[in-house]
PDB file of C-alpha atoms in Angstrom:
ATOM      1  CA  SER A  99      29.605  38.487   0.678  1.00 60.00           C
ATOM      2  CA  SER A 100      25.938  39.181   1.301  1.00 69.00           C
ATOM      3  CA  SER A 101      24.953  38.022  -2.189  1.00 76.00           C
ATOM      4  CA  SER A 102      26.572  34.626  -1.667  1.00 78.00           C
ATOM      5  CA  SER A 103      24.930  34.224   1.740  1.00 81.00           C
ATOM      6  CA  SER A 104      21.520  35.036   0.276  1.00 86.00           C
ATOM      7  CA  SER A 105      22.065  32.537  -2.569  1.00 92.00           C
ATOM      8  CA  PHE A 106      23.131  29.980   0.078  1.00 95.00           C
ATOM      9  CA  ASP A 107      19.897  30.561   2.027  1.00 95.00           C
ATOM     10  CA  GLU A 108      17.822  30.368  -1.148  1.00 96.00           C
ATOM     11  CA  LYS A 109      19.382  27.063  -2.212  1.00 96.00           C
ATOM     12  CA  ILE A 110      18.887  25.546   1.246  1.00 97.00           C
ATOM     13  CA  ALA A 111      15.250  26.710   1.277  1.00 97.00           C
ATOM     14  CA  SER A 112      14.424  25.418  -2.210  1.00 97.00           C
ATOM     15  CA  GLY A 113      16.324  22.167  -1.547  1.00 98.00           C
ATOM     16  CA  LEU A 114      14.312  21.556   1.625  1.00 98.00           C
ATOM     17  CA  GLU A 115      11.092  22.313  -0.254  1.00 98.00           C
ATOM     18  CA  SER A 116      11.969  19.696  -2.921  1.00 98.00           C
ATOM     19  CA  LEU A 117      12.968  17.216  -0.205  1.00 98.00           C
ATOM     20  CA  ARG A 118       9.590  17.652   1.552  1.00 98.00           C
ATOM     21  CA  GLN A 119       7.710  17.331  -1.736  1.00 98.00           C
ATOM     22  CA  GLY A 120       9.655  14.177  -2.606  1.00 98.00           C
ATOM     23  CA  ARG A 121       8.949  12.598   0.780  1.00 97.00           C
ATOM     24  CA  LYS A 122       5.234  13.283   0.343  1.00 97.00           C
ATOM     25  CA  LEU A 123       5.281  11.577  -3.084  1.00 96.00           C
ATOM     26  CA  ALA A 124       7.349   8.661  -1.760  1.00 96.00           C
ATOM     27  CA  ARG A 125       4.784   8.116   1.016  1.00 95.00           C
ATOM     28  CA  ALA A 126       1.983   8.204  -1.557  1.00 93.00           C
ATOM     29  CA  ALA A 127       3.855   5.612  -3.624  1.00 92.00           C
ATOM     30  CA  GLU A 128       3.931   3.298  -0.600  1.00 89.00           C
ATOM     31  CA  ASP A 129       0.174   3.500  -0.169  1.00 86.00           C
ATOM     32  CA  GLU A 130      -1.034  -0.103  -0.463  1.00 78.00           C
ATOM     33  CA  SER A 131      -4.375   0.913  -1.903  1.00 80.00           C
ATOM     34  CA  ALA A 132      -2.903   2.815  -4.861  1.00 79.00           C
ATOM     35  CA  LYS A 133      -2.824   1.247  -8.314  1.00 86.00           C
ATOM     36  CA  PRO A 134       0.670  -0.004  -9.320  1.00 84.00           C
ATOM     37  CA  ALA A 135       0.762   2.463 -12.221  1.00 85.00           C
ATOM     38  CA  VAL A 136       0.016   5.379  -9.880  1.00 89.00           C
ATOM     39  CA  SER A 137       2.592   4.150  -7.346  1.00 90.00           C
ATOM     40  CA  LEU A 138       5.274   3.959 -10.012  1.00 89.00           C
ATOM     41  CA  GLU A 139       4.427   7.434 -11.244  1.00 92.00           C
ATOM     42  CA  ASN A 140       4.635   8.836  -7.699  1.00 94.00           C
ATOM     43  CA  LEU A 141       7.956   7.082  -7.170  1.00 95.00           C
ATOM     44  CA  MET A 142       9.382   8.541 -10.378  1.00 95.00           C
ATOM     45  CA  SER A 143       8.200  12.028  -9.378  1.00 97.00           C
ATOM     46  CA  ALA A 144       9.651  11.577  -5.869  1.00 97.00           C
ATOM     47  CA  GLU A 145      13.018  10.556  -7.333  1.00 97.00           C
ATOM     48  CA  GLU A 146      12.977  13.689  -9.500  1.00 98.00           C
ATOM     49  CA  CYS A 147      12.276  15.881  -6.434  1.00 98.00           C
ATOM     50  CA  PHE A 148      15.161  14.288  -4.534  1.00 98.00           C
ATOM     51  CA  ALA A 149      17.486  14.844  -7.518  1.00 98.00           C
ATOM     52  CA  ASN A 150      16.420  18.524  -7.640  1.00 98.00           C
ATOM     53  CA  ALA A 151      17.014  18.854  -3.887  1.00 98.00           C
ATOM     54  CA  ALA A 152      20.477  17.327  -4.264  1.00 98.00           C
ATOM     55  CA  ASN A 153      21.310  19.806  -7.045  1.00 98.00           C
ATOM     56  CA  ASP A 154      20.333  22.737  -4.814  1.00 97.00           C
ATOM     57  CA  PHE A 155      22.369  21.433  -1.900  1.00 97.00           C
ATOM     58  CA  VAL A 156      25.403  20.838  -4.157  1.00 97.00           C
ATOM     59  CA  VAL A 157      25.349  24.566  -4.961  1.00 96.00           C
ATOM     60  CA  ALA A 158      24.962  25.388  -1.246  1.00 96.00           C
ATOM     61  CA  VAL A 159      28.022  23.237  -0.439  1.00 96.00           C
ATOM     62  CA  GLU A 160      29.983  25.057  -3.147  1.00 95.00           C
ATOM     63  CA  VAL A 161      29.006  28.435  -1.657  1.00 95.00           C
ATOM     64  CA  GLU A 162      29.746  27.430   1.957  1.00 94.00           C
ATOM     65  CA  PRO A 163      31.849  24.246   2.019  1.00 92.00           C
ATOM     66  CA  SER A 164      32.012  24.082   5.823  1.00 90.00           C
ATOM     67  CA  ALA A 165      28.266  24.484   6.442  1.00 92.00           C
ATOM     68  CA  VAL A 166      26.909  21.389   8.188  1.00 93.00           C
ATOM     69  CA  SER A 167      23.352  22.200   7.015  1.00 93.00           C
ATOM     70  CA  ALA A 168      24.476  22.020   3.380  1.00 95.00           C
ATOM     71  CA  LYS A 169      26.492  18.794   3.706  1.00 96.00           C
ATOM     72  CA  GLY A 170      23.946  17.076   5.945  1.00 96.00           C
ATOM     73  CA  ASN A 171      20.996  17.961   3.729  1.00 97.00           C
ATOM     74  CA  LEU A 172      22.893  16.946   0.596  1.00 98.00           C
ATOM     75  CA  GLY A 173      23.471  13.573   2.268  1.00 98.00           C
ATOM     76  CA  ASN A 174      19.761  13.360   3.135  1.00 98.00           C
ATOM     77  CA  ALA A 175      18.684  14.163  -0.433  1.00 98.00           C
ATOM     78  CA  LEU A 176      21.104  11.593  -1.905  1.00 98.00           C
ATOM     79  CA  LEU A 177      19.992   8.944   0.607  1.00 98.00           C
ATOM     80  CA  ALA A 178      16.315   9.609  -0.187  1.00 98.00           C
ATOM     81  CA  ARG A 179      17.111   9.475  -3.900  1.00 98.00           C
ATOM     82  CA  GLY A 180      18.996   6.186  -3.455  1.00 98.00           C
ATOM     83  CA  VAL A 181      16.061   4.667  -1.566  1.00 97.00           C
ATOM     84  CA  ALA A 182      13.602   5.807  -4.271  1.00 97.00           C
ATOM     85  CA  LEU A 183      15.857   4.450  -7.046  1.00 97.00           C
ATOM     86  CA  ARG A 184      16.148   1.120  -5.235  1.00 95.00           C
ATOM     87  CA  ALA A 185      12.335   0.957  -5.038  1.00 94.00           C
ATOM     88  CA  LEU A 186      12.153   1.807  -8.766  1.00 93.00           C
ATOM     89  CA  ARG A 187      14.686  -0.949  -9.475  1.00 92.00           C
ATOM     90  CA  ASP A 188      12.548  -3.464  -7.557  1.00 89.00           C
ATOM     91  CA  ALA A 189       9.273  -2.329  -9.147  1.00 88.00           C
ATOM     92  CA  THR A 190      10.822  -2.413 -12.620  1.00 88.00           C
ATOM     93  CA  ALA A 191      12.392  -5.837 -12.006  1.00 85.00           C
ATOM     94  CA  GLU A 192       9.006  -7.172 -10.967  1.00 82.00           C
ATOM     95  CA  ARG A 193       7.610  -6.083 -14.313  1.00 81.00           C
ATOM     96  CA  VAL A 194      10.564  -7.184 -16.438  1.00 81.00           C
ATOM     97  CA  PHE A 195      11.312 -10.525 -14.756  1.00 78.00           C
ATOM     98  CA  GLY A 196       8.076 -11.061 -12.863  1.00 71.00           C
ATOM     99  CA  SER A 197       4.869 -12.895 -13.573  1.00 58.00           C
ATOM    100  CA  SER A 198       3.302 -12.304 -16.962  1.00 50.00           C
ATOM    101  CA  SER A 199       0.263 -10.672 -15.316  1.00 48.00           C
ATOM    102  CA  LYS A 200       2.426  -7.764 -14.197  1.00 50.00           C
ATOM    103  CA  LYS A 201       4.409  -7.542 -17.424  1.00 49.00           C
ATOM    104  CA  GLY A 202       1.616  -5.853 -19.283  1.00 48.00           C
ATOM    105  CA  ALA A 203       1.346  -3.031 -16.764  1.00 49.00           C
ATOM    106  CA  PHE A 204       4.228  -1.057 -18.219  1.00 55.00           C
ATOM    107  CA  GLY A 205       5.331  -1.360 -21.789  1.00 63.00           C
ATOM    108  CA  GLY A 206       8.849  -0.528 -22.833  1.00 72.00           C
ATOM    109  CA  LEU A 207      10.675  -1.417 -19.602  1.00 80.00           C
ATOM    110  CA  SER A 208      13.665  -3.665 -20.080  1.00 84.00           C
ATOM    111  CA  GLU A 209      16.441  -5.375 -18.173  1.00 85.00           C
ATOM    112  CA  GLU A 210      18.552  -2.314 -19.008  1.00 89.00           C
ATOM    113  CA  ASP A 211      16.177  -0.128 -16.969  1.00 90.00           C
ATOM    114  CA  VAL A 212      16.530  -2.458 -13.999  1.00 89.00           C
ATOM    115  CA  ARG A 213      20.323  -2.267 -14.196  1.00 90.00           C
ATOM    116  CA  PHE A 214      20.261   1.500 -14.671  1.00 93.00           C
ATOM    117  CA  TYR A 215      18.118   2.065 -11.569  1.00 94.00           C
ATOM    118  CA  GLY A 216      20.307  -0.272  -9.527  1.00 94.00           C
ATOM    119  CA  GLU A 217      23.556   1.387 -10.580  1.00 95.00           C
ATOM    120  CA  THR A 218      22.185   4.913 -10.132  1.00 97.00           C
ATOM    121  CA  ALA A 219      20.887   3.966  -6.673  1.00 97.00           C
ATOM    122  CA  GLU A 220      24.327   2.640  -5.722  1.00 97.00           C
ATOM    123  CA  ASP A 221      25.998   5.871  -6.891  1.00 98.00           C
ATOM    124  CA  ALA A 222      23.580   8.053  -4.925  1.00 98.00           C
ATOM    125  CA  LEU A 223      24.028   5.969  -1.754  1.00 98.00           C
ATOM    126  CA  VAL A 224      27.844   5.996  -2.012  1.00 98.00           C
ATOM    127  CA  ASP A 225      27.772   9.799  -2.425  1.00 98.00           C
ATOM    128  CA  ALA A 226      25.335  10.148   0.491  1.00 98.00           C
ATOM    129  CA  GLY A 227      27.801   8.250   2.676  1.00 97.00           C
ATOM    130  CA  LYS A 228      30.597  10.647   1.712  1.00 97.00           C
ATOM    131  CA  TYR A 229      28.635  13.679   2.894  1.00 96.00           C
ATOM    132  CA  PHE A 230      27.472  12.032   6.126  1.00 97.00           C
ATOM    133  CA  ARG A 231      31.083  11.061   6.741  1.00 95.00           C
ATOM    134  CA  ALA A 232      32.136  14.685   6.176  1.00 94.00           C
ATOM    135  CA  VAL A 233      29.703  15.833   8.879  1.00 94.00           C
ATOM    136  CA  ALA A 234      30.553  13.009  11.305  1.00 93.00           C
ATOM    137  CA  VAL A 235      34.328  12.955  10.913  1.00 88.00           C
ATOM    138  CA  GLU A 236      35.321  16.528  10.029  1.00 71.00           C
ATOM    139  CA  ASP A 237      33.258  17.766  12.947  1.00 61.00           C
ATOM    140  CA  ARG A 238      35.296  15.642  15.316  1.00 60.00           C
ATOM    141  CA  THR A 239      38.584  17.009  13.995  1.00 62.00           C
ATOM    142  CA  ALA A 240      37.278  20.573  14.226  1.00 61.00           C
ATOM    143  CA  ALA A 241      36.218  19.960  17.831  1.00 58.00           C
ATOM    144  CA  ALA A 242      39.624  18.518  18.690  1.00 58.00           C
ATOM    145  CA  ALA A 243      41.364  21.483  17.090  1.00 57.00           C
ATOM    146  CA  ALA A 244      39.340  23.926  19.163  1.00 53.00           C
ATOM    147  CA  ASP A 245      40.830  22.122  22.153  1.00 47.00           C
ATOM    148  CA  GLU A 246      37.822  22.391  24.430  1.00 46.00           C
ATOM    149  CA  LYS A 247      38.035  26.153  24.735  1.00 46.00           C
ATOM    150  CA  GLU A 248      35.280  27.987  26.568  1.00 38.00           C
ATOM    151  CA  GLN A 249      33.328  28.876  23.448  1.00 41.00           C
ATOM    152  CA  GLN A 250      33.084  25.159  22.590  1.00 44.00           C
ATOM    153  CA  ALA A 251      30.629  24.617  25.425  1.00 40.00           C
ATOM    154  CA  SER A 252      27.848  26.726  23.938  1.00 38.00           C
ATOM    155  CA  THR A 253      28.025  25.134  20.484  1.00 44.00           C
ATOM    156  CA  SER A 254      28.923  21.570  21.441  1.00 43.00           C
ATOM    157  CA  SER A 255      25.340  20.357  21.797  1.00 43.00           C
ATOM    158  CA  SER A 256      24.342  21.210  18.240  1.00 52.00           C
ATOM    159  CA  SER A 257      27.498  19.844  16.687  1.00 84.00           C
ATOM    160  CA  SER A 258      27.276  16.629  18.760  1.00 88.00           C
ATOM    161  CA  VAL A 259      23.692  16.097  17.676  1.00 89.00           C
ATOM    162  CA  ALA A 260      24.699  16.765  14.050  1.00 92.00           C
ATOM    163  CA  VAL A 261      27.384  14.067  14.350  1.00 94.00           C
ATOM    164  CA  ILE A 262      24.898  11.587  15.865  1.00 95.00           C
ATOM    165  CA  VAL A 263      22.354  12.283  13.114  1.00 95.00           C
ATOM    166  CA  ALA A 264      25.050  11.941  10.424  1.00 96.00           C
ATOM    167  CA  LEU A 265      26.320   8.615  11.823  1.00 97.00           C
ATOM    168  CA  ILE A 266      22.806   7.117  11.872  1.00 98.00           C
ATOM    169  CA  ALA A 267      22.132   8.352   8.317  1.00 98.00           C
ATOM    170  CA  TRP A 268      25.519   6.986   7.172  1.00 98.00           C
ATOM    171  CA  GLY A 269      24.525   3.618   8.627  1.00 98.00           C
ATOM    172  CA  ARG A 270      21.208   3.759   6.767  1.00 98.00           C
ATOM    173  CA  ALA A 271      23.003   4.478   3.470  1.00 98.00           C
ATOM    174  CA  LEU A 272      25.305   1.473   4.040  1.00 98.00           C
ATOM    175  CA  SER A 273      22.315  -0.779   4.840  1.00 98.00           C
ATOM    176  CA  GLN A 274      20.542   0.354   1.668  1.00 98.00           C
ATOM    177  CA  ARG A 275      23.681  -0.521  -0.306  1.00 97.00           C
ATOM    178  CA  GLY A 276      23.765  -3.914   1.433  1.00 97.00           C
ATOM    179  CA  ALA A 277      20.160  -4.567   0.436  1.00 96.00           C
ATOM    180  CA  LEU A 278      20.880  -3.561  -3.175  1.00 94.00           C
ATOM    181  CA  VAL A 279      23.783  -6.006  -3.411  1.00 94.00           C
ATOM    182  CA  ARG A 280      21.869  -8.762  -1.602  1.00 93.00           C
ATOM    183  CA  ASP A 281      18.838  -8.444  -3.877  1.00 90.00           C
ATOM    184  CA  ASP A 282      20.887  -8.161  -7.054  1.00 84.00           C
ATOM    185  CA  ALA A 283      21.448 -11.863  -7.624  1.00 70.00           C
ATOM    186  CA  GLU A 284      17.815 -12.524  -6.801  1.00 71.00           C
ATOM    187  CA  VAL A 285      16.486  -9.768  -9.042  1.00 69.00           C
ATOM    188  CA  PHE A 286      18.262 -11.040 -12.118  1.00 63.00           C
ATOM    189  CA  ASN A 287      17.756 -14.666 -11.152  1.00 56.00           C
ATOM    190  CA  LEU A 288      21.001 -15.155 -13.038  1.00 50.00           C
ATOM    191  CA  TYR A 289      18.728 -16.547 -15.711  1.00 50.00           C
ATOM    192  CA  ASP A 290      21.440 -16.733 -18.354  1.00 50.00           C
ATOM    193  CA  SER A 291      24.319 -18.467 -16.596  1.00 50.00           C
ATOM    194  CA  GLU A 292      25.361 -22.012 -15.779  1.00 52.00           C
ATOM    195  CA  GLU A 293      24.362 -23.517 -12.447  1.00 54.00           C
ATOM    196  CA  GLU A 294      27.827 -23.334 -10.857  1.00 56.00           C
ATOM    197  CA  GLU A 295      28.304 -19.728 -11.807  1.00 59.00           C
ATOM    198  CA  ASP A 296      24.885 -19.022 -10.302  1.00 69.00           C
ATOM    199  CA  GLU A 297      26.017 -20.234  -6.928  1.00 78.00           C
ATOM    200  CA  SER A 298      29.296 -18.340  -6.918  1.00 83.00           C
ATOM    201  CA  VAL A 299      27.670 -15.049  -7.915  1.00 81.00           C
ATOM    202  CA  ILE A 300      24.993 -15.400  -5.251  1.00 85.00           C
ATOM    203  CA  THR A 301      27.637 -16.326  -2.662  1.00 90.00           C
ATOM    204  CA  SER A 302      29.845 -13.348  -3.422  1.00 91.00           C
ATOM    205  CA  ASN A 303      26.820 -11.027  -3.416  1.00 92.00           C
ATOM    206  CA  LEU A 304      25.711 -12.302  -0.016  1.00 93.00           C
ATOM    207  CA  ALA A 305      29.227 -11.955   1.387  1.00 95.00           C
ATOM    208  CA  ASP A 306      29.510  -8.370   0.074  1.00 96.00           C
ATOM    209  CA  ALA A 307      26.045  -7.522   1.420  1.00 96.00           C
ATOM    210  CA  SER A 308      26.916  -8.908   4.842  1.00 97.00           C
ATOM    211  CA  LYS A 309      30.039  -6.698   4.959  1.00 98.00           C
ATOM    212  CA  LEU A 310      27.949  -3.614   4.146  1.00 98.00           C
ATOM    213  CA  PHE A 311      25.370  -4.477   6.832  1.00 98.00           C
ATOM    214  CA  LEU A 312      28.166  -4.944   9.390  1.00 98.00           C
ATOM    215  CA  ALA A 313      29.701  -1.604   8.348  1.00 98.00           C
ATOM    216  CA  ALA A 314      26.255  -0.040   8.879  1.00 98.00           C
ATOM    217  CA  ALA A 315      26.015  -1.672  12.327  1.00 98.00           C
ATOM    218  CA  GLU A 316      29.370  -0.087  13.177  1.00 98.00           C
ATOM    219  CA  LYS A 317      28.035   3.421  12.389  1.00 98.00           C
ATOM    220  CA  HIS A 318      24.985   2.896  14.615  1.00 98.00           C
ATOM    221  CA  ARG A 319      27.227   1.664  17.425  1.00 98.00           C
ATOM    222  CA  ALA A 320      29.394   4.777  16.987  1.00 97.00           C
ATOM    223  CA  ALA A 321      26.246   6.947  17.118  1.00 97.00           C
ATOM    224  CA  ILE A 322      25.267   5.319  20.438  1.00 97.00           C
ATOM    225  CA  GLU A 323      28.744   6.030  21.857  1.00 95.00           C
ATOM    226  CA  LYS A 324      28.465   9.621  20.641  1.00 94.00           C
ATOM    227  CA  CYS A 325      25.118   9.939  22.462  1.00 94.00           C
ATOM    228  CA  ALA A 326      26.871   9.118  25.727  1.00 91.00           C
ATOM    229  CA  SER A 327      29.718  11.594  25.193  1.00 88.00           C
ATOM    230  CA  ALA A 328      27.257  14.268  24.032  1.00 86.00           C
ATOM    231  CA  GLU A 329      25.313  13.881  27.280  1.00 84.00           C
ATOM    232  CA  GLU A 330      28.491  14.244  29.320  1.00 82.00           C
ATOM    233  CA  GLU A 331      29.270  17.475  27.445  1.00 78.00           C
ATOM    234  CA  GLN A 332      25.782  18.710  28.345  1.00 72.00           C
ATOM    235  CA  GLY A 333      26.457  18.596  32.068  1.00 67.00           C
ATOM    236  CA  ASP A 334      23.517  19.152  34.375  1.00 58.00           C
ATOM    237  CA  ALA A 335      22.329  22.480  33.041  1.00 58.00           C
ATOM    238  CA  LYS A 336      18.527  22.707  33.122  1.00 55.00           C
ATOM    239  CA  LYS A 337      18.388  24.536  29.837  1.00 54.00           C
ATOM    240  CA  THR A 338      19.804  21.539  27.999  1.00 67.00           C
ATOM    241  CA  SER A 339      16.909  19.210  28.804  1.00 80.00           C
ATOM    242  CA  ALA A 340      15.590  19.689  25.254  1.00 81.00           C
ATOM    243  CA  ALA A 341      18.952  18.559  23.868  1.00 82.00           C
ATOM    244  CA  LYS A 342      18.895  15.567  26.240  1.00 86.00           C
ATOM    245  CA  THR A 343      15.463  14.547  24.950  1.00 89.00           C
ATOM    246  CA  LEU A 344      16.710  14.883  21.386  1.00 90.00           C
ATOM    247  CA  ILE A 345      19.791  12.771  22.138  1.00 93.00           C
ATOM    248  CA  GLN A 346      17.632  10.128  23.839  1.00 94.00           C
ATOM    249  CA  SER A 347      15.313   9.821  20.835  1.00 95.00           C
ATOM    250  CA  ARG A 348      18.374   9.382  18.573  1.00 96.00           C
ATOM    251  CA  ARG A 349      19.751   6.718  20.916  1.00 97.00           C
ATOM    252  CA  ILE A 350      16.476   4.773  20.683  1.00 97.00           C
ATOM    253  CA  GLU A 351      16.615   5.000  16.879  1.00 97.00           C
ATOM    254  CA  ALA A 352      20.294   4.013  16.713  1.00 98.00           C
ATOM    255  CA  TYR A 353      19.737   0.879  18.843  1.00 98.00           C
ATOM    256  CA  CYS A 354      16.817  -0.172  16.640  1.00 98.00           C
ATOM    257  CA  ARG A 355      18.763   0.437  13.416  1.00 98.00           C
ATOM    258  CA  TRP A 356      21.776  -1.339  14.895  1.00 98.00           C
ATOM    259  CA  GLY A 357      19.493  -4.335  15.461  1.00 98.00           C
ATOM    260  CA  GLU A 358      18.226  -4.128  11.858  1.00 98.00           C
ATOM    261  CA  ALA A 359      21.744  -4.038  10.404  1.00 98.00           C
ATOM    262  CA  LEU A 360      22.908  -6.992  12.546  1.00 98.00           C
ATOM    263  CA  GLU A 361      19.761  -8.972  11.710  1.00 98.00           C
ATOM    264  CA  SER A 362      20.283  -8.356   7.968  1.00 98.00           C
ATOM    265  CA  ALA A 363      23.903  -9.500   8.274  1.00 98.00           C
ATOM    266  CA  ALA A 364      22.714 -12.614  10.166  1.00 97.00           C
ATOM    267  CA  GLU A 365      20.325 -13.502   7.318  1.00 96.00           C
ATOM    268  CA  CYS A 366      23.170 -13.233   4.782  1.00 95.00           C
ATOM    269  CA  GLU A 367      25.488 -15.370   6.938  1.00 96.00           C
ATOM    270  CA  PHE A 368      22.731 -17.962   7.423  1.00 95.00           C
ATOM    271  CA  ALA A 369      22.230 -18.171   3.647  1.00 92.00           C
ATOM    272  CA  LEU A 370      26.004 -18.492   3.231  1.00 93.00           C
ATOM    273  CA  GLY A 371      26.110 -21.285   5.828  1.00 94.00           C
ATOM    274  CA  SER A 372      29.013 -19.555   7.574  1.00 95.00           C
ATOM    275  CA  GLY A 373      27.963 -20.408  11.124  1.00 95.00           C
ATOM    276  CA  LYS A 374      28.184 -16.743  12.174  1.00 97.00           C
ATOM    277  CA  GLU A 375      24.442 -16.165  12.168  1.00 96.00           C
ATOM    278  CA  ARG A 376      23.618 -17.192  15.770  1.00 96.00           C
ATOM    279  CA  GLU A 377      26.072 -14.711  17.219  1.00 97.00           C
ATOM    280  CA  LEU A 378      24.647 -11.967  14.998  1.00 98.00           C
ATOM    281  CA  TRP A 379      21.009 -12.794  15.815  1.00 98.00           C
ATOM    282  CA  THR A 380      21.911 -12.724  19.513  1.00 97.00           C
ATOM    283  CA  ALA A 381      23.582  -9.305  19.160  1.00 98.00           C
ATOM    284  CA  ALA A 382      20.642  -8.014  17.066  1.00 98.00           C
ATOM    285  CA  SER A 383      18.161  -9.181  19.696  1.00 98.00           C
ATOM    286  CA  GLY A 384      20.207  -7.342  22.341  1.00 98.00           C
ATOM    287  CA  ALA A 385      20.229  -4.096  20.340  1.00 98.00           C
ATOM    288  CA  TYR A 386      16.487  -4.303  19.613  1.00 98.00           C
ATOM    289  CA  GLY A 387      15.895  -5.126  23.289  1.00 98.00           C
ATOM    290  CA  GLU A 388      17.743  -2.020  24.428  1.00 97.00           C
ATOM    291  CA  SER A 389      15.739   0.144  22.003  1.00 97.00           C
ATOM    292  CA  GLU A 390      12.545  -1.427  23.335  1.00 97.00           C
ATOM    293  CA  ARG A 391      13.638  -0.897  26.977  1.00 97.00           C
ATOM    294  CA  LEU A 392      14.343   2.777  26.262  1.00 97.00           C
ATOM    295  CA  GLY A 393      10.807   3.197  24.918  1.00 94.00           C
ATOM    296  CA  GLU A 394      10.854   2.699  21.140  1.00 93.00           C
ATOM    297  CA  GLU A 395       7.274   3.561  20.177  1.00 93.00           C
ATOM    298  CA  SER A 396       6.584   2.134  16.704  1.00 94.00           C
ATOM    299  CA  GLY A 397       6.838  -1.499  17.800  1.00 95.00           C
ATOM    300  CA  ALA A 398       9.729  -2.136  15.391  1.00 96.00           C
ATOM    301  CA  ALA A 399      12.115  -3.000  18.246  1.00 97.00           C
ATOM    302  CA  THR A 400       9.667  -5.420  19.879  1.00 97.00           C
ATOM    303  CA  ALA A 401       9.025  -7.150  16.542  1.00 97.00           C
ATOM    304  CA  GLY A 402      12.800  -7.331  15.974  1.00 98.00           C
ATOM    305  CA  VAL A 403      13.388  -9.070  19.320  1.00 97.00           C
ATOM    306  CA  GLU A 404      10.623 -11.568  18.505  1.00 97.00           C
ATOM    307  CA  ARG A 405      12.050 -12.367  15.049  1.00 97.00           C
ATOM    308  CA  CYS A 406      15.590 -12.861  16.342  1.00 97.00           C
ATOM    309  CA  GLU A 407      14.485 -14.950  19.330  1.00 96.00           C
ATOM    310  CA  ALA A 408      12.385 -17.134  17.003  1.00 96.00           C
ATOM    311  CA  LYS A 409      15.464 -17.720  14.827  1.00 95.00           C
ATOM    312  CA  LEU A 410      17.574 -18.537  17.876  1.00 95.00           C
ATOM    313  CA  GLY A 411      14.885 -20.924  19.088  1.00 92.00           C
ATOM    314  CA  GLU A 412      15.052 -22.998  15.907  1.00 82.00           C
ATOM    315  CA  ASP A 413      17.351 -25.982  15.842  1.00 63.00           C
ATOM    316  CA  PHE A 414      20.249 -25.510  13.466  1.00 55.00           C
ATOM    317  CA  GLU A 415      21.078 -29.123  12.811  1.00 47.00           C
TER     318      GLU A 415
END
C-alpha cells in the first residue's frame, strides 16, 4: 500500500540521517586533540545515533523484508554501533583497569560497564553479520532462481555490487568480533585468577580470535571473486564504465581488508606459538601487495606489506 511505502521511505531517510550524524560524532571522538572526557561523550552520543538508526531500519525491514536497502543499512548501523561499543569498552577499561592518573577522569565506571559494553558490542556485530549475510547469500539464490533471464541483465550490476559491499562489510564485522575476543583477556588482565588458568583463558581467546579473523578473510576473498564475476556480467557496454569503476574500488578495498584479516590471524597464531604465522604473513603481504598494485590510495596497503615483510624478515628461532 502507498502508506506502507511512504513509511518505508521515511524510516530509511531518518535512519540514514542518524547514521550520518553518528559517523560525524564518531570521527570527532577519534580526534587526537580532543580531551578524553569530550571524546567519551562524543562516542556515547555516536553509539546512541547508531542505535536509533538501527531501530529505524528494523522497521523498514519489517515493512519490506526483501528490500536490500533496508537489510544492508541495518547491517551498516549495527556494525557502526558494534565498533562504537568496542571503542567504549576499551576507553572504559582504560579507566577502570588503567593507570591511576586516568581513573579519576570518570567516576562511577566499573568492571561491570566494561563487560556490558563488550557483550553489547558482540551482540550488535553478530546481528550485523546476519543482515550482511542476508544480502550476500539471499541475493545469490534469487539470481539463480531468475535463471539468467533477459531482465536479469539490466539489474545484475546493482545486485552484484550490493553483494560485494555486503561481503566486505560482513568480513569487517567478523574482524571486529575477532578483535573483541582477542582483547578480552588483555582488557581484564585476568587479575583474579591463578597463573595456569590465565594462560589457558588467553590461549583459548587467541584461538577463537584467529578463527574469526580467518572467517573474515574468507568473506573478503569471496568479495574479490564476486568482483570478477560481476565484471563478466557487465560485458563491454560503454554505459557500465561507472559500475566497473565502482567494482574496481571495492576490489582494492577487499584486497586490503583481506590483508588486514590475515595479518591479525598471523599475530594470534604467533602469540599461540602454532607455527602457522609465517604462512599467514606471506598471504597477508600478497593481499596487501595486490591492493597496492591496483592503486590503493591511503597508504594502508603499502604499510601492510612493509609490516608483514618485516615480520617475515625476522628470524624465528
